[in-house]
Amino acid sequence: QVQVVESGGGLVQAGESLNLSCVASGRNSASYTMGWFRQVPGKEREGVLCISKRDGITTYTDSVKGRFTISRDNTKGATSNKGDKSTLTLLMNNLQPEDTAMYFCVAEWLGDCLGRWDGAFWGQGTQVTVSS
């Protein structure tokens, strides 16, 4: 099992940037496919970006192309896969009011970015609010 914790949300003005971070802690965390989703109240959760060992980076929505980038850093634990940690970063540039949402990080063992995420672990979310 892996624990997923997001941070970095906040209130910014249109055109500004924000960096979200997600830490997935657990054995063999480097083998977890990780991604960012976002959700606005009353609407379905929307995929933003995903990164997997097999397929690299997947961009789910055209509206973030050229503005959002995703990166990942894996740290091996000191002993027997204990303390493994993967940090997923979402750099959001030129934020717009339509980017306002709760942003969720997700991790799934050997998952598929285009899969259903049925076996995934989700974080609690971090709110991003962009004022015009």
Tab-separated table of N, CA, C and O in Angstrom:
chain	number	residue	atom	x	y	z
A	1	GLN	N	0.843	-1.179	0.000
A	1	GLN	CA	0.000	0.000	0.000
A	1	GLN	C	0.886	1.239	0.000
A	1	GLN	O	1.991	1.222	0.527
A	2	VAL	N	0.408	2.298	-0.596
A	2	VAL	CA	1.175	3.526	-0.679
A	2	VAL	C	0.339	4.686	-0.146
A	2	VAL	O	-0.882	4.696	-0.299
A	3	GLN	N	0.999	5.598	0.506
A	3	GLN	CA	0.330	6.811	0.980
A	3	GLN	C	0.602	7.935	0.001
A	3	GLN	O	1.736	8.106	-0.459
A	4	VAL	N	-0.438	8.694	-0.308
A	4	VAL	CA	-0.326	9.768	-1.287
A	4	VAL	C	-0.721	11.082	-0.623
A	4	VAL	O	-1.829	11.211	-0.114
A	5	VAL	N	0.180	12.061	-0.656
A	5	VAL	CA	-0.079	13.344	0.005
A	5	VAL	C	0.302	14.482	-0.930
A	5	VAL	O	1.439	14.549	-1.406
A	6	GLU	N	-0.677	15.378	-1.184
A	6	GLU	CA	-0.419	16.533	-2.047
A	6	GLU	C	-0.146	17.778	-1.217
A	6	GLU	O	-0.574	17.878	-0.063
A	7	SER	N	0.517	18.742	-1.851
A	7	SER	CA	0.736	20.044	-1.219
A	7	SER	C	0.979	21.065	-2.315
A	7	SER	O	1.250	20.699	-3.474
A	8	GLY	N	0.867	22.348	-1.937
A	8	GLY	CA	1.253	23.407	-2.862
A	8	GLY	C	0.129	24.216	-3.461
A	8	GLY	O	0.381	25.157	-4.210
A	9	GLY	N	-1.120	23.868	-3.146
A	9	GLY	CA	-2.215	24.643	-3.696
A	9	GLY	C	-2.280	26.035	-3.096
A	9	GLY	O	-1.547	26.354	-2.159
A	10	GLY	N	-3.157	26.864	-3.653
A	10	GLY	CA	-3.301	28.206	-3.113
A	10	GLY	C	-4.102	29.102	-4.033
A	10	GLY	O	-4.696	28.633	-5.015
A	11	LEU	N	-4.094	30.375	-3.694
A	11	LEU	CA	-4.819	31.389	-4.467
A	11	LEU	C	-3.808	32.225	-5.229
A	11	LEU	O	-2.876	32.781	-4.626
A	12	VAL	N	-3.985	32.305	-6.546
A	12	VAL	CA	-3.104	33.119	-7.387
A	12	VAL	C	-3.946	33.930	-8.351
A	12	VAL	O	-5.142	33.671	-8.524
A	13	GLN	N	-3.287	34.882	-8.989
A	13	GLN	CA	-3.977	35.669	-10.008
A	13	GLN	C	-3.718	35.069	-11.380
A	13	GLN	O	-2.721	34.352	-11.581
A	14	ALA	N	-4.590	35.368	-12.307
A	14	ALA	CA	-4.434	34.865	-13.673
A	14	ALA	C	-3.077	35.283	-14.223
A	14	ALA	O	-2.633	36.419	-14.029
A	15	GLY	N	-2.437	34.329	-14.897
A	15	GLY	CA	-1.121	34.586	-15.462
A	15	GLY	C	0.027	34.156	-14.572
A	15	GLY	O	1.163	34.050	-15.033
A	16	GLU	N	-0.266	33.903	-13.306
A	16	GLU	CA	0.782	33.496	-12.376
A	16	GLU	C	1.013	31.983	-12.433
A	16	GLU	O	0.305	31.255	-13.130
A	17	SER	N	2.028	31.554	-11.699
A	17	SER	CA	2.402	30.135	-11.699
A	17	SER	C	2.240	29.536	-10.310
A	17	SER	O	2.238	30.255	-9.300
A	18	LEU	N	2.125	28.233	-10.288
A	18	LEU	CA	2.006	27.498	-9.032
A	18	LEU	C	2.625	26.125	-9.228
A	18	LEU	O	2.565	25.544	-10.324
A	19	ASN	N	3.216	25.618	-8.173
A	19	ASN	CA	3.867	24.312	-8.207
A	19	ASN	C	3.167	23.388	-7.219
A	19	ASN	O	3.124	23.683	-6.025
A	20	LEU	N	2.625	22.288	-7.704
A	20	LEU	CA	2.029	21.294	-6.817
A	20	LEU	C	2.989	20.128	-6.649
A	20	LEU	O	3.686	19.746	-7.594
A	21	SER	N	2.985	19.580	-5.462
A	21	SER	CA	3.849	18.447	-5.177
A	21	SER	C	3.021	17.308	-4.603
A	21	SER	O	2.068	17.528	-3.858
A	22	CYS	N	3.399	16.100	-4.958
A	22	CYS	CA	2.729	14.911	-4.435
A	22	CYS	C	3.794	13.901	-4.039
A	22	CYS	O	4.681	13.590	-4.833
A	23	VAL	N	3.685	13.397	-2.831
A	23	VAL	CA	4.628	12.382	-2.364
A	23	VAL	C	3.890	11.069	-2.167
A	23	VAL	O	2.906	11.007	-1.427
A	24	ALA	N	4.357	10.051	-2.860
A	24	ALA	CA	3.835	8.699	-2.689
A	24	ALA	C	4.873	7.903	-1.915
A	24	ALA	O	6.007	7.723	-2.382
A	25	SER	N	4.484	7.438	-0.732
A	25	SER	CA	5.410	6.728	0.143
A	25	SER	C	4.976	5.283	0.273
A	25	SER	O	3.839	5.001	0.632
A	26	GLY	N	5.877	4.370	-0.025
A	26	GLY	CA	5.540	2.965	0.107
A	26	GLY	C	6.548	2.114	-0.620
A	26	GLY	O	7.311	2.596	-1.454
A	27	ARG	N	6.481	0.832	-0.335
A	27	ARG	CA	7.431	-0.093	-0.929
A	27	ARG	C	7.348	-0.048	-2.457
A	27	ARG	O	6.264	-0.068	-3.037
A	28	ASN	N	8.478	-0.005	-3.088
A	28	ASN	CA	8.560	0.007	-4.549
A	28	ASN	C	7.726	1.122	-5.179
A	28	ASN	O	7.107	0.928	-6.227
A	29	SER	N	7.726	2.273	-4.563
A	29	SER	CA	6.897	3.370	-5.067
A	29	SER	C	7.295	3.785	-6.472
A	29	SER	O	6.489	4.353	-7.207
A	30	ALA	N	8.530	3.497	-6.883
A	30	ALA	CA	8.974	3.868	-8.232
A	30	ALA	C	8.182	3.137	-9.305
A	30	ALA	O	8.151	3.569	-10.465
A	31	SER	N	7.554	2.028	-8.942
A	31	SER	CA	6.778	1.242	-9.904
A	31	SER	C	5.321	1.684	-9.991
A	31	SER	O	4.530	1.085	-10.704
A	32	TYR	N	4.995	2.711	-9.270
A	32	TYR	CA	3.626	3.219	-9.321
A	32	TYR	C	3.506	4.247	-10.439
A	32	TYR	O	4.306	5.182	-10.527
A	33	THR	N	2.514	4.070	-11.263
A	33	THR	CA	2.139	5.103	-12.204
A	33	THR	C	1.480	6.219	-11.414
A	33	THR	O	0.652	5.953	-10.537
A	34	MET	N	1.850	7.471	-11.714
A	34	MET	CA	1.301	8.595	-10.935
A	34	MET	C	0.738	9.664	-11.853
A	34	MET	O	1.235	9.867	-12.968
A	35	GLY	N	-0.274	10.335	-11.370
A	35	GLY	CA	-0.884	11.352	-12.194
A	35	GLY	C	-1.591	12.422	-11.384
A	35	GLY	O	-1.724	12.306	-10.157
A	36	TRP	N	-2.020	13.450	-12.084
A	36	TRP	CA	-2.796	14.542	-11.499
A	36	TRP	C	-4.163	14.609	-12.169
A	36	TRP	O	-4.259	14.555	-13.409
A	37	PHE	N	-5.178	14.717	-11.339
A	37	PHE	CA	-6.541	14.947	-11.795
A	37	PHE	C	-7.047	16.205	-11.111
A	37	PHE	O	-6.468	16.662	-10.118
A	38	ARG	N	-8.123	16.761	-11.636
A	38	ARG	CA	-8.727	17.921	-10.980
A	38	ARG	C	-10.240	17.824	-11.074
A	38	ARG	O	-10.785	17.165	-11.964
A	39	GLN	N	-10.881	18.487	-10.114
A	39	GLN	CA	-12.339	18.412	-10.070
A	39	GLN	C	-12.921	19.719	-9.557
A	39	GLN	O	-12.446	20.289	-8.570
A	40	VAL	N	-13.966	20.144	-10.242
A	40	VAL	CA	-14.744	21.311	-9.845
A	40	VAL	C	-16.058	20.794	-9.286
A	40	VAL	O	-16.614	19.831	-9.824
A	41	PRO	N	-16.576	21.378	-8.222
A	41	PRO	CA	-17.853	20.912	-7.656
A	41	PRO	C	-18.944	20.817	-8.713
A	41	PRO	O	-19.130	21.735	-9.524
A	42	GLY	N	-19.619	19.684	-8.730
A	42	GLY	CA	-20.706	19.482	-9.678
A	42	GLY	C	-20.266	18.927	-11.018
A	42	GLY	O	-21.100	18.654	-11.882
A	43	LYS	N	-18.953	18.757	-11.193
A	43	LYS	CA	-18.449	18.211	-12.455
A	43	LYS	C	-17.633	16.951	-12.188
A	43	LYS	O	-17.177	16.709	-11.069
A	44	GLU	N	-17.440	16.174	-13.246
A	44	GLU	CA	-16.657	14.953	-13.118
A	44	GLU	C	-15.173	15.289	-12.973
A	44	GLU	O	-14.703	16.322	-13.435
A	45	ARG	N	-14.472	14.358	-12.348
A	45	ARG	CA	-13.034	14.516	-12.210
A	45	ARG	C	-12.388	14.447	-13.595
A	45	ARG	O	-12.748	13.600	-14.422
A	46	GLU	N	-11.428	15.331	-13.830
A	46	GLU	CA	-10.800	15.431	-15.150
A	46	GLU	C	-9.308	15.134	-15.025
A	46	GLU	O	-8.631	15.671	-14.121
A	47	GLY	N	-8.796	14.317	-15.928
A	47	GLY	CA	-7.367	14.044	-15.928
A	47	GLY	C	-6.586	15.244	-16.407
A	47	GLY	O	-7.042	15.992	-17.291
A	48	VAL	N	-5.414	15.456	-15.831
A	48	VAL	CA	-4.561	16.572	-16.221
A	48	VAL	C	-3.309	16.017	-16.912
A	48	VAL	O	-3.154	16.144	-18.117
A	49	LEU	N	-2.442	15.388	-16.152
A	49	LEU	CA	-1.214	14.796	-16.681
A	49	LEU	C	-0.907	13.531	-15.900
A	49	LEU	O	-1.263	13.409	-14.733
A	50	CYS	N	-0.220	12.624	-16.556
A	50	CYS	CA	0.124	11.345	-15.938
A	50	CYS	C	1.519	10.941	-16.411
A	50	CYS	O	1.936	11.293	-17.526
A	51	ILE	N	2.215	10.197	-15.575
A	51	ILE	CA	3.534	9.719	-15.971
A	51	ILE	C	3.668	8.254	-15.564
A	51	ILE	O	3.350	7.876	-14.437
A	52	SER	N	4.098	7.431	-16.497
A	52	SER	CA	4.273	6.012	-16.207
A	52	SER	C	5.593	5.537	-16.788
A	52	SER	O	6.120	6.129	-17.725
A	53	LYS	N	6.086	4.438	-16.226
A	53	LYS	CA	7.341	3.846	-16.712
A	53	LYS	C	7.178	3.402	-18.153
A	53	LYS	O	8.066	3.575	-18.983
A	54	ARG	N	6.057	2.839	-18.467
A	54	ARG	CA	5.857	2.210	-19.777
A	54	ARG	C	5.618	3.243	-20.873
A	54	ARG	O	6.176	3.141	-21.961
A	55	ASP	N	4.791	4.243	-20.581
A	55	ASP	CA	4.334	5.152	-21.644
A	55	ASP	C	4.858	6.572	-21.526
A	55	ASP	O	4.527	7.416	-22.353
A	56	GLY	N	5.631	6.857	-20.497
A	56	GLY	CA	6.110	8.229	-20.353
A	56	GLY	C	5.001	9.149	-19.872
A	56	GLY	O	4.238	8.794	-18.988
A	57	ILE	N	4.890	10.327	-20.484
A	57	ILE	CA	3.929	11.337	-20.047
A	57	ILE	C	2.696	11.324	-20.939
A	57	ILE	O	2.812	11.293	-22.162
A	58	THR	N	1.550	11.351	-20.295
A	58	THR	CA	0.270	11.438	-20.987
A	58	THR	C	-0.403	12.747	-20.600
A	58	THR	O	-0.520	13.045	-19.409
A	59	THR	N	-0.827	13.494	-21.577
A	59	THR	CA	-1.592	14.723	-21.314
A	59	THR	C	-3.053	14.440	-21.624
A	59	THR	O	-3.401	14.056	-22.736
A	60	TYR	N	-3.904	14.632	-20.621
A	60	TYR	CA	-5.315	14.278	-20.789
A	60	TYR	C	-6.121	15.401	-21.439
A	60	TYR	O	-7.087	15.134	-22.134
A	61	THR	N	-5.760	16.644	-21.153
A	61	THR	CA	-6.586	17.738	-21.627
A	61	THR	C	-5.758	18.754	-22.389
A	61	THR	O	-4.710	19.198	-21.922
A	62	ASP	N	-6.233	19.134	-23.555
A	62	ASP	CA	-5.488	20.052	-24.421
A	62	ASP	C	-5.286	21.420	-23.781
A	62	ASP	O	-4.336	22.122	-24.102
A	63	SER	N	-6.170	21.801	-22.875
A	63	SER	CA	-6.113	23.147	-22.311
A	63	SER	C	-4.857	23.402	-21.483
A	63	SER	O	-4.507	24.557	-21.231
A	64	VAL	N	-4.158	22.335	-21.077
A	64	VAL	CA	-2.953	22.534	-20.262
A	64	VAL	C	-1.664	22.418	-21.064
A	64	VAL	O	-0.580	22.686	-20.556
A	65	LYS	N	-1.798	22.025	-22.306
A	65	LYS	CA	-0.600	21.869	-23.149
A	65	LYS	C	0.132	23.206	-23.297
A	65	LYS	O	-0.488	24.236	-23.560
A	66	GLY	N	1.439	23.147	-23.121
A	66	GLY	CA	2.243	24.361	-23.210
A	66	GLY	C	2.257	25.180	-21.932
A	66	GLY	O	3.022	26.141	-21.815
A	67	ARG	N	1.425	24.827	-20.957
A	67	ARG	CA	1.374	25.584	-19.702
A	67	ARG	C	1.752	24.727	-18.490
A	67	ARG	O	2.391	25.213	-17.561
A	68	PHE	N	1.334	23.480	-18.472
A	68	PHE	CA	1.585	22.597	-17.333
A	68	PHE	C	2.645	21.573	-17.719
A	68	PHE	O	2.644	21.042	-18.826
A	69	THR	N	3.541	21.291	-16.798
A	69	THR	CA	4.512	20.222	-16.994
A	69	THR	C	4.556	19.334	-15.760
A	69	THR	O	4.287	19.793	-14.644
A	70	ILE	N	4.886	18.084	-15.978
A	70	ILE	CA	4.922	17.102	-14.906
A	70	ILE	C	6.314	16.500	-14.842
A	70	ILE	O	6.964	16.311	-15.872
A	71	SER	N	6.764	16.234	-13.652
A	71	SER	CA	8.063	15.582	-13.495
A	71	SER	C	8.017	14.695	-12.260
A	71	SER	O	7.140	14.851	-11.400
A	72	ARG	N	9.001	13.827	-12.178
A	72	ARG	CA	8.971	12.830	-11.105
A	72	ARG	C	10.376	12.528	-10.622
A	72	ARG	O	11.319	12.467	-11.417
A	73	ASP	N	10.478	12.305	-9.325
A	73	ASP	CA	11.752	11.919	-8.731
A	73	ASP	C	11.511	10.751	-7.780
A	73	ASP	O	10.614	10.809	-6.928
A	74	ASN	N	12.289	9.692	-7.958
A	74	ASN	CA	12.132	8.505	-7.110
A	74	ASN	C	13.328	8.377	-6.171
A	74	ASN	O	14.481	8.489	-6.604
A	75	THR	N	13.030	8.094	-4.933
A	75	THR	CA	14.075	7.909	-3.928
A	75	THR	C	13.942	6.522	-3.330
A	75	THR	O	12.849	6.129	-2.896
A	76	LYS	N	15.040	5.791	-3.314
A	76	LYS	CA	15.030	4.443	-2.775
A	76	LYS	C	15.244	4.493	-1.266
A	76	LYS	O	16.058	5.259	-0.763
A	77	GLY	N	14.531	3.653	-0.557
A	77	GLY	CA	14.695	3.565	0.874
A	77	GLY	C	16.040	2.969	1.244
A	77	GLY	O	16.687	2.316	0.434
A	78	ALA	N	16.419	3.142	2.487
A	78	ALA	CA	17.741	2.694	2.930
A	78	ALA	C	17.861	1.174	2.968
A	78	ALA	O	18.885	0.605	2.625
A	79	THR	N	16.769	0.503	3.372
A	79	THR	CA	16.833	-0.949	3.509
A	79	THR	C	15.566	-1.609	2.994
A	79	THR	O	14.463	-1.143	3.253
A	80	SER	N	15.727	-2.701	2.260
A	80	SER	CA	14.633	-3.593	1.834
A	80	SER	C	13.398	-2.858	1.348
A	80	SER	O	12.281	-3.170	1.735
A	81	ASN	N	13.586	-1.865	0.494
A	81	ASN	CA	12.479	-1.105	-0.077
A	81	ASN	C	11.679	-0.311	0.953
A	81	ASN	O	10.653	0.263	0.634
A	82	LYS	N	12.160	-0.265	2.178
A	82	LYS	CA	11.463	0.530	3.177
A	82	LYS	C	11.901	1.969	3.008
A	82	LYS	O	13.097	2.245	2.853
A	83	GLY	N	10.921	2.893	3.074
A	83	GLY	CA	11.284	4.290	2.924
A	83	GLY	C	11.330	4.752	1.495
A	83	GLY	O	11.756	5.870	1.217
A	84	ASP	N	10.886	3.885	0.542
A	84	ASP	CA	10.817	4.324	-0.842
A	84	ASP	C	9.858	5.500	-0.947
A	84	ASP	O	8.820	5.536	-0.278
A	85	LYS	N	10.222	6.443	-1.823
A	85	LYS	CA	9.386	7.629	-1.962
A	85	LYS	C	9.454	8.128	-3.394
A	85	LYS	O	10.532	8.159	-3.989
A	86	SER	N	8.304	8.494	-3.940
A	86	SER	CA	8.260	9.097	-5.270
A	86	SER	C	7.593	10.452	-5.147
A	86	SER	O	6.503	10.558	-4.577
A	87	THR	N	8.236	11.478	-5.678
A	87	THR	CA	7.693	12.831	-5.632
A	87	THR	C	7.296	13.251	-7.033
A	87	THR	O	8.121	13.258	-7.955
A	88	LEU	N	6.026	13.578	-7.177
A	88	LEU	CA	5.474	14.009	-8.464
A	88	LEU	C	5.219	15.513	-8.388
A	88	LEU	O	4.550	15.979	-7.470
A	89	THR	N	5.744	16.240	-9.357
A	89	THR	CA	5.598	17.690	-9.349
A	89	THR	C	4.787	18.137	-10.559
A	89	THR	O	4.992	17.651	-11.670
A	90	LEU	N	3.866	19.048	-10.309
A	90	LEU	CA	3.090	19.643	-11.388
A	90	LEU	C	3.381	21.136	-11.395
A	90	LEU	O	2.997	21.859	-10.481
A	91	LEU	N	4.084	21.584	-12.431
A	91	LEU	CA	4.370	23.002	-12.575
A	91	LEU	C	3.324	23.612	-13.490
A	91	LEU	O	3.187	23.204	-14.644
A	92	MET	N	2.595	24.574	-12.949
A	92	MET	CA	1.495	25.189	-13.699
A	92	MET	C	1.834	26.647	-13.969
A	92	MET	O	1.940	27.444	-13.036
A	93	ASN	N	2.020	26.952	-15.241
A	93	ASN	CA	2.326	28.321	-15.650
A	93	ASN	C	1.115	28.968	-16.308
A	93	ASN	O	0.217	28.280	-16.822
A	94	ASN	N	1.112	30.291	-16.304
A	94	ASN	CA	0.038	31.046	-16.957
A	94	ASN	C	-1.342	30.526	-16.551
A	94	ASN	O	-2.187	30.212	-17.401
A	95	LEU	N	-1.547	30.425	-15.259
A	95	LEU	CA	-2.810	29.901	-14.760
A	95	LEU	C	-3.973	30.803	-15.143
A	95	LEU	O	-3.840	32.036	-15.194
A	96	GLN	N	-5.100	30.179	-15.412
A	96	GLN	CA	-6.317	30.883	-15.808
A	96	GLN	C	-7.443	30.520	-14.848
A	96	GLN	O	-7.406	29.470	-14.205
A	97	PRO	N	-8.472	31.371	-14.766
A	97	PRO	CA	-9.582	31.075	-13.856
A	97	PRO	C	-10.203	29.696	-14.089
A	97	PRO	O	-10.653	29.048	-13.140
A	98	GLU	N	-10.190	29.228	-15.317
A	98	GLU	CA	-10.774	27.904	-15.601
A	98	GLU	C	-9.922	26.765	-15.062
A	98	GLU	O	-10.348	25.605	-15.090
A	99	ASP	N	-8.729	27.066	-14.575
A	99	ASP	CA	-7.898	26.045	-13.933
A	99	ASP	C	-8.267	25.868	-12.455
A	99	ASP	O	-7.729	24.985	-11.785
A	100	THR	N	-9.152	26.712	-11.962
A	100	THR	CA	-9.586	26.607	-10.572
A	100	THR	C	-10.259	25.270	-10.334
A	100	THR	O	-11.192	24.897	-11.041
A	101	ALA	N	-9.749	24.532	-9.365
A	101	ALA	CA	-10.277	23.187	-9.076
A	101	ALA	C	-9.555	22.625	-7.862
A	101	ALA	O	-8.553	23.173	-7.409
A	102	MET	N	-10.079	21.526	-7.371
A	102	MET	CA	-9.353	20.715	-6.394
A	102	MET	C	-8.486	19.767	-7.201
A	102	MET	O	-8.984	19.060	-8.080
A	103	TYR	N	-7.205	19.758	-6.924
A	103	TYR	CA	-6.263	18.920	-7.660
A	103	TYR	C	-5.907	17.698	-6.822
A	103	TYR	O	-5.510	17.831	-5.657
A	104	PHE	N	-6.027	16.538	-7.440
A	104	PHE	CA	-5.780	15.274	-6.764
A	104	PHE	C	-4.610	14.545	-7.407
A	104	PHE	O	-4.487	14.494	-8.625
A	105	CYS	N	-3.798	13.956	-6.564
A	105	CYS	CA	-2.722	13.096	-7.030
A	105	CYS	C	-3.179	11.649	-6.895
A	105	CYS	O	-3.900	11.296	-5.942
A	106	VAL	N	-2.738	10.818	-7.821
A	106	VAL	CA	-3.148	9.415	-7.813
A	106	VAL	C	-1.938	8.539	-8.121
A	106	VAL	O	-1.054	8.924	-8.899
A	107	ALA	N	-1.905	7.369	-7.510
A	107	ALA	CA	-0.814	6.423	-7.753
A	107	ALA	C	-1.392	5.017	-7.857
A	107	ALA	O	-2.243	4.631	-7.052
A	108	GLU	N	-0.928	4.274	-8.840
A	108	GLU	CA	-1.401	2.899	-9.021
A	108	GLU	C	-0.234	2.010	-9.436
A	108	GLU	O	0.528	2.357	-10.343
A	109	TRP	N	-0.152	0.852	-8.793
A	109	TRP	CA	0.924	-0.112	-9.055
A	109	TRP	C	0.890	-0.534	-10.515
A	109	TRP	O	-0.115	-1.073	-10.987
A	110	LEU	N	1.964	-0.236	-11.242
A	110	LEU	CA	2.102	-0.604	-12.654
A	110	LEU	C	0.868	-0.212	-13.466
A	110	LEU	O	0.445	-0.943	-14.366
A	111	GLY	N	0.294	0.902	-13.105
A	111	GLY	CA	-0.948	1.319	-13.740
A	111	GLY	C	-0.776	1.834	-15.151
A	111	GLY	O	0.334	2.079	-15.633
A	112	ASP	N	-1.897	2.004	-15.799
A	112	ASP	CA	-1.964	2.521	-17.170
A	112	ASP	C	-2.583	3.914	-17.091
A	112	ASP	O	-3.672	4.075	-16.549
A	113	CYS	N	-1.885	4.894	-17.641
A	113	CYS	CA	-2.421	6.259	-17.586
A	113	CYS	C	-3.797	6.358	-18.235
A	113	CYS	O	-4.595	7.218	-17.876
A	114	LEU	N	-4.072	5.481	-19.170
A	114	LEU	CA	-5.368	5.510	-19.844
A	114	LEU	C	-6.312	4.448	-19.286
A	114	LEU	O	-7.343	4.163	-19.886
A	115	GLY	N	-5.957	3.888	-18.144
A	115	GLY	CA	-6.786	2.865	-17.524
A	115	GLY	C	-7.869	3.463	-16.634
A	115	GLY	O	-8.103	4.668	-16.624
A	116	ARG	N	-8.497	2.593	-15.850
A	116	ARG	CA	-9.620	3.021	-15.025
A	116	ARG	C	-9.212	3.453	-13.619
A	116	ARG	O	-10.027	3.966	-12.877
A	117	TRP	N	-7.981	3.210	-13.236
A	117	TRP	CA	-7.482	3.569	-11.905
A	117	TRP	C	-8.283	2.863	-10.801
A	117	TRP	O	-8.443	3.397	-9.715
A	118	ASP	N	-8.734	1.662	-11.081
A	118	ASP	CA	-9.549	0.929	-10.104
A	118	ASP	C	-8.764	0.549	-8.852
A	118	ASP	O	-9.325	0.466	-7.770
A	119	GLY	N	-7.488	0.286	-9.029
A	119	GLY	CA	-6.669	-0.120	-7.889
A	119	GLY	C	-5.794	0.989	-7.370
A	119	GLY	O	-4.766	0.747	-6.742
A	120	ALA	N	-6.192	2.219	-7.633
A	120	ALA	CA	-5.328	3.361	-7.334
A	120	ALA	C	-5.520	3.877	-5.919
A	120	ALA	O	-6.541	3.655	-5.275
A	121	PHE	N	-4.506	4.602	-5.462
A	121	PHE	CA	-4.546	5.314	-4.194
A	121	PHE	C	-4.598	6.813	-4.512
A	121	PHE	O	-3.788	7.318	-5.295
A	122	TRP	N	-5.564	7.478	-3.900
A	122	TRP	CA	-5.779	8.899	-4.163
A	122	TRP	C	-5.393	9.730	-2.945
A	122	TRP	O	-5.602	9.317	-1.812
A	123	GLY	N	-4.875	10.919	-3.207
A	123	GLY	CA	-4.619	11.841	-2.126
A	123	GLY	C	-5.889	12.587	-1.763
A	123	GLY	O	-6.941	12.409	-2.382
A	124	GLN	N	-5.773	13.431	-0.726
A	124	GLN	CA	-6.934	14.175	-0.237
A	124	GLN	C	-7.264	15.370	-1.124
A	124	GLN	O	-8.361	15.919	-1.053
A	125	GLY	N	-6.303	15.798	-1.916
A	125	GLY	CA	-6.526	16.933	-2.800
A	125	GLY	C	-5.953	18.227	-2.246
A	125	GLY	O	-5.817	18.391	-1.027
A	126	THR	N	-5.651	19.134	-3.151
A	126	THR	CA	-5.183	20.461	-2.756
A	126	THR	C	-5.873	21.482	-3.670
A	126	THR	O	-5.952	21.288	-4.880
A	127	GLN	N	-6.406	22.530	-3.070
A	127	GLN	CA	-7.218	23.490	-3.812
A	127	GLN	C	-6.345	24.513	-4.528
A	127	GLN	O	-5.432	25.095	-3.932
A	128	VAL	N	-6.675	24.714	-5.796
A	128	VAL	CA	-6.044	25.771	-6.588
A	128	VAL	C	-7.145	26.734	-7.019
A	128	VAL	O	-8.130	26.319	-7.631
A	129	THR	N	-6.976	27.994	-6.694
A	129	THR	CA	-7.949	29.016	-7.066
A	129	THR	C	-7.236	30.119	-7.825
A	129	THR	O	-6.241	30.664	-7.340
A	130	VAL	N	-7.746	30.413	-9.022
A	130	VAL	CA	-7.143	31.440	-9.868
A	130	VAL	C	-8.139	32.571	-10.044
A	130	VAL	O	-9.238	32.359	-10.570
A	131	SER	N	-7.770	33.747	-9.614
A	131	SER	CA	-8.667	34.902	-9.746
A	131	SER	C	-8.349	35.657	-11.033
A	131	SER	O	-7.207	35.695	-11.486
A	132	SER	N	-9.382	36.270	-11.573
A	132	SER	CA	-9.197	36.980	-12.853
A	132	SER	C	-8.794	38.430	-12.627
A	132	SER	O	-8.818	38.939	-11.529
